[in-house]
């Protein structure tokens, strides 16, 4: 969402007395600087309407199960009480590691290095996908480690997913993101931890499946 629309939504929240929940897990992974602006960074002091959530496991993996939450001042006491009653507290050792990681400045170094790797993988993946006419890239990612693809309409998507799975290629069908689980021939590929060689093999398997379904 562009900056202007974010300001407008914040103004609407104040006007109609509602709150915005912002889950900002991937803004550190935009390939170019200055692209991502959070809602939280735009709200006005004294008119806070944003519940801001950041999960560090998106950067470091699920083994570091730590998140941070910023809530509007009027909810802080209630939020802390609820957390004390309901939460399972993360390891203090993990929290100390993360604190050291941030204070030392290594977090910035880590994310910059990770962004370069992800950007290179995304460009390589896009290059391979563009050579398969039955696939259409819905949009080229500007950050993160996902890419959305649309299948040609004459390909049975359920059979496609199953054959890819048999070849060891796990892709996320787009219909699971819809309440009615509609078939829309869209799917998502993740390249978070794959090597270039694994990407090449995976796309080759997808290409073989498509060729099989065409005949």
Short mmCIF file of C-alpha atoms in Angstrom, two decimals:
data_model
loop_
_atom_site.label_atom_id
_atom_site.label_comp_id
_atom_site.label_asym_id
_atom_site.label_seq_id
_atom_site.Cartn_x
_atom_site.Cartn_y
_atom_site.Cartn_z
CA UNK A 1 0.00 0.00 0.00
CA UNK A 2 1.37 3.41 -0.97
CA UNK A 3 2.18 6.00 1.69
CA UNK A 4 -0.76 8.28 0.78
CA UNK A 5 -3.30 5.48 1.24
CA UNK A 6 -1.77 4.52 4.57
CA UNK A 7 -2.21 8.09 5.83
CA UNK A 8 -5.81 8.03 4.61
CA UNK A 9 -6.54 4.75 6.42
CA UNK A 10 -5.02 6.11 9.64
CA UNK A 11 -7.26 9.19 9.35
CA UNK A 12 -10.29 6.94 8.82
CA UNK A 13 -9.34 4.94 11.92
CA UNK A 14 -9.38 8.13 13.98
CA UNK A 15 -12.61 9.38 12.41
CA UNK A 16 -14.60 6.16 12.82
CA UNK A 17 -12.90 4.94 16.00
CA UNK A 18 -11.33 1.68 14.86
CA UNK A 19 -7.83 0.25 15.19
CA UNK A 20 -5.32 -1.17 12.71
CA UNK A 21 -3.38 -4.38 13.33
CA UNK A 22 -0.10 -4.27 11.42
CA UNK A 23 1.94 -7.45 11.11
CA UNK A 24 5.27 -6.19 9.83
CA UNK A 25 7.40 -9.31 9.42
CA UNK A 26 9.01 -8.75 6.03
CA UNK A 27 9.74 -5.03 5.67
CA UNK A 28 13.41 -5.66 6.48
CA UNK A 29 13.61 -7.92 3.42
CA UNK A 30 12.79 -5.39 0.70
CA UNK A 31 15.58 -5.50 -1.86
CA UNK A 32 15.74 -1.73 -2.36
CA UNK A 33 15.97 0.91 0.35
CA UNK A 34 13.09 3.24 1.09
CA UNK A 35 10.32 1.03 -0.32
CA UNK A 36 8.55 -0.05 2.86
CA UNK A 37 6.91 2.42 5.23
CA UNK A 38 5.03 0.96 8.17
CA UNK A 39 1.71 2.28 9.43
CA UNK A 40 3.30 2.60 12.86
CA UNK A 41 5.94 5.03 11.58
CA UNK A 42 3.22 7.31 10.16
CA UNK A 43 0.81 7.60 13.09
CA UNK A 44 0.71 10.76 15.18
CA UNK A 45 1.72 10.95 18.84
CA UNK A 46 -1.38 11.17 21.00
CA UNK A 47 -3.55 9.65 18.26
CA UNK A 48 -2.16 6.11 18.27
CA UNK A 49 -4.35 3.61 16.42
CA UNK A 50 -1.86 0.91 15.44
CA UNK A 51 -1.22 -2.47 17.02
CA UNK A 52 2.22 -3.19 15.58
CA UNK A 53 3.52 -6.79 15.51
CA UNK A 54 6.91 -8.05 14.35
CA UNK A 55 7.86 -11.74 14.39
CA UNK A 56 11.61 -12.33 14.29
CA UNK A 57 11.21 -15.96 13.21
CA UNK A 58 10.62 -14.71 9.65
CA UNK A 59 14.27 -13.61 9.66
CA UNK A 60 15.92 -16.28 11.79
CA UNK A 61 13.66 -19.30 11.44
CA UNK A 62 11.07 -20.89 13.69
CA UNK A 63 13.67 -21.93 16.27
CA UNK A 64 13.77 -18.29 17.46
CA UNK A 65 10.17 -17.91 18.51
CA UNK A 66 10.21 -14.26 19.59
CA UNK A 67 7.88 -11.44 18.60
CA UNK A 68 7.50 -7.84 19.69
CA UNK A 69 4.25 -5.90 19.99
CA UNK A 70 3.63 -2.16 20.24
CA UNK A 71 0.13 -1.22 21.37
CA UNK A 72 -1.66 2.13 21.76
CA UNK A 73 -1.05 3.64 25.24
CA UNK A 74 -4.63 3.13 26.42
CA UNK A 75 -4.29 -0.64 25.94
CA UNK A 76 -0.83 -1.21 27.40
CA UNK A 77 -1.81 -2.10 30.96
CA UNK A 78 -4.59 -4.43 29.80
CA UNK A 79 -2.29 -6.02 27.22
CA UNK A 80 0.44 -6.68 29.80
CA UNK A 81 -2.05 -8.29 32.18
CA UNK A 82 -3.40 -10.53 29.41
CA UNK A 83 0.11 -11.50 28.42
CA UNK A 84 1.02 -12.44 31.98
CA UNK A 85 -2.04 -14.67 32.22
CA UNK A 86 -2.05 -16.27 28.77
CA UNK A 87 1.45 -16.20 27.30
CA UNK A 88 4.16 -18.81 27.26
CA UNK A 89 7.30 -16.78 27.83
CA UNK A 90 10.15 -17.31 25.36
CA UNK A 91 13.57 -18.42 26.50
CA UNK A 92 15.50 -15.67 28.29
CA UNK A 93 18.61 -17.02 26.61
CA UNK A 94 17.03 -16.50 23.18
CA UNK A 95 15.92 -13.02 24.17
CA UNK A 96 19.46 -12.15 25.27
CA UNK A 97 20.88 -13.47 22.00
CA UNK A 98 18.43 -11.33 20.02
CA UNK A 99 19.19 -8.27 22.18
CA UNK A 100 22.93 -8.68 21.57
CA UNK A 101 22.29 -9.24 17.87
CA UNK A 102 20.38 -5.95 17.62
CA UNK A 103 22.60 -3.78 19.86
CA UNK A 104 25.82 -4.95 18.20
CA UNK A 105 24.56 -3.84 14.79
CA UNK A 106 24.91 -7.34 13.40
CA UNK A 107 21.17 -7.50 12.69
CA UNK A 108 21.63 -4.83 10.01
CA UNK A 109 24.60 -6.68 8.51
CA UNK A 110 22.65 -9.95 8.58
CA UNK A 111 19.54 -8.54 6.88
CA UNK A 112 21.55 -6.71 4.22
CA UNK A 113 23.40 -9.91 3.36
CA UNK A 114 20.17 -11.91 3.37
CA UNK A 115 18.46 -9.39 1.07
CA UNK A 116 21.26 -9.67 -1.48
CA UNK A 117 20.97 -13.46 -1.51
CA UNK A 118 17.18 -13.39 -1.81
CA UNK A 119 17.29 -10.78 -4.57
CA UNK A 120 19.75 -12.87 -6.57
CA UNK A 121 17.64 -16.00 -6.11
CA UNK A 122 14.47 -14.17 -7.14
CA UNK A 123 16.07 -12.89 -10.35
CA UNK A 124 17.36 -16.36 -11.18
CA UNK A 125 13.96 -17.92 -10.47
CA UNK A 126 12.18 -15.31 -12.61
CA UNK A 127 14.63 -15.96 -15.46
CA UNK A 128 13.79 -19.68 -15.40
CA UNK A 129 10.04 -19.15 -15.07
CA UNK A 130 9.97 -16.79 -18.04
CA UNK A 131 11.14 -19.66 -20.23
CA UNK A 132 7.94 -21.62 -19.53
CA UNK A 133 5.10 -20.11 -21.62
CA UNK A 134 2.40 -21.98 -19.66
CA UNK A 135 3.28 -20.01 -16.54
CA UNK A 136 2.69 -16.32 -15.90
CA UNK A 137 4.47 -14.41 -13.17
CA UNK A 138 1.75 -12.39 -11.45
CA UNK A 139 4.21 -9.79 -10.18
CA UNK A 140 7.94 -9.65 -9.73
CA UNK A 141 8.75 -9.50 -6.00
CA UNK A 142 10.41 -6.37 -4.63
CA UNK A 143 11.31 -8.16 -1.42
CA UNK A 144 10.85 -11.28 0.64
CA UNK A 145 11.06 -14.86 -0.57
CA UNK A 146 7.73 -15.65 -2.25
CA UNK A 147 6.61 -15.40 -5.85
CA UNK A 148 3.09 -15.91 -7.21
CA UNK A 149 2.52 -17.80 -10.45
CA UNK A 150 -0.58 -18.39 -12.59
CA UNK A 151 -1.08 -21.59 -14.57
CA UNK A 152 -2.47 -21.70 -18.07
CA UNK A 153 -6.21 -22.39 -17.85
CA UNK A 154 -6.16 -25.66 -19.80
CA UNK A 155 -3.95 -27.33 -17.16
CA UNK A 156 -5.67 -29.25 -14.34
CA UNK A 157 -4.24 -27.56 -11.28
CA UNK A 158 -5.08 -30.34 -8.81
CA UNK A 159 -3.26 -32.92 -10.93
CA UNK A 160 -0.43 -30.43 -11.42
CA UNK A 161 0.05 -29.99 -7.66
CA UNK A 162 -0.01 -33.75 -7.06
CA UNK A 163 2.51 -34.54 -9.80
CA UNK A 164 4.83 -31.80 -8.57
CA UNK A 165 4.61 -33.27 -5.07
CA UNK A 166 5.54 -36.71 -6.42
CA UNK A 167 8.65 -35.16 -7.93
CA UNK A 168 9.59 -33.59 -4.60
CA UNK A 169 8.48 -30.05 -5.46
CA UNK A 170 6.14 -28.64 -2.82
CA UNK A 171 4.17 -25.59 -3.90
CA UNK A 172 1.37 -23.77 -2.10
CA UNK A 173 -1.96 -23.80 -4.01
CA UNK A 174 -3.59 -20.40 -4.22
CA UNK A 175 -7.05 -21.68 -3.33
CA UNK A 176 -6.12 -22.19 0.33
CA UNK A 177 -5.95 -18.39 0.68
CA UNK A 178 -9.66 -18.07 -0.19
CA UNK A 179 -12.54 -18.80 2.16
CA UNK A 180 -14.44 -20.70 -0.52
CA UNK A 181 -11.23 -22.46 -1.70
CA UNK A 182 -11.94 -21.48 -5.29
CA UNK A 183 -9.77 -22.94 -8.03
CA UNK A 184 -7.95 -20.04 -9.63
CA UNK A 185 -4.84 -21.76 -11.06
CA UNK A 186 -2.55 -19.63 -8.90
CA UNK A 187 0.22 -20.97 -6.72
CA UNK A 188 3.03 -19.66 -4.56
CA UNK A 189 6.70 -20.63 -4.64
CA UNK A 190 9.04 -20.03 -1.71
CA UNK A 191 12.78 -19.59 -2.28
CA UNK A 192 13.81 -18.73 1.28
CA UNK A 193 16.39 -21.46 1.82
CA UNK A 194 16.88 -23.03 -1.60
CA UNK A 195 20.17 -22.96 -3.48
CA UNK A 196 20.37 -21.92 -7.13
CA UNK A 197 20.92 -25.57 -8.05
CA UNK A 198 17.78 -26.61 -6.15
CA UNK A 199 15.80 -23.84 -7.85
CA UNK A 200 16.97 -25.07 -11.25
CA UNK A 201 16.00 -28.67 -10.45
CA UNK A 202 12.61 -27.60 -9.06
CA UNK A 203 11.69 -25.52 -12.09
CA UNK A 204 12.83 -28.32 -14.40
CA UNK A 205 10.46 -30.69 -12.55
CA UNK A 206 7.60 -28.20 -12.92
CA UNK A 207 8.36 -27.91 -16.63
CA UNK A 208 8.29 -31.71 -17.00
CA UNK A 209 4.92 -31.91 -15.23
CA UNK A 210 3.44 -29.25 -17.52
CA UNK A 211 4.73 -31.05 -20.62
CA UNK A 212 3.19 -34.29 -19.34
CA UNK A 213 -0.21 -32.65 -18.74
CA UNK A 214 -0.24 -31.10 -22.20
CA UNK A 215 -0.16 -34.50 -23.89
#
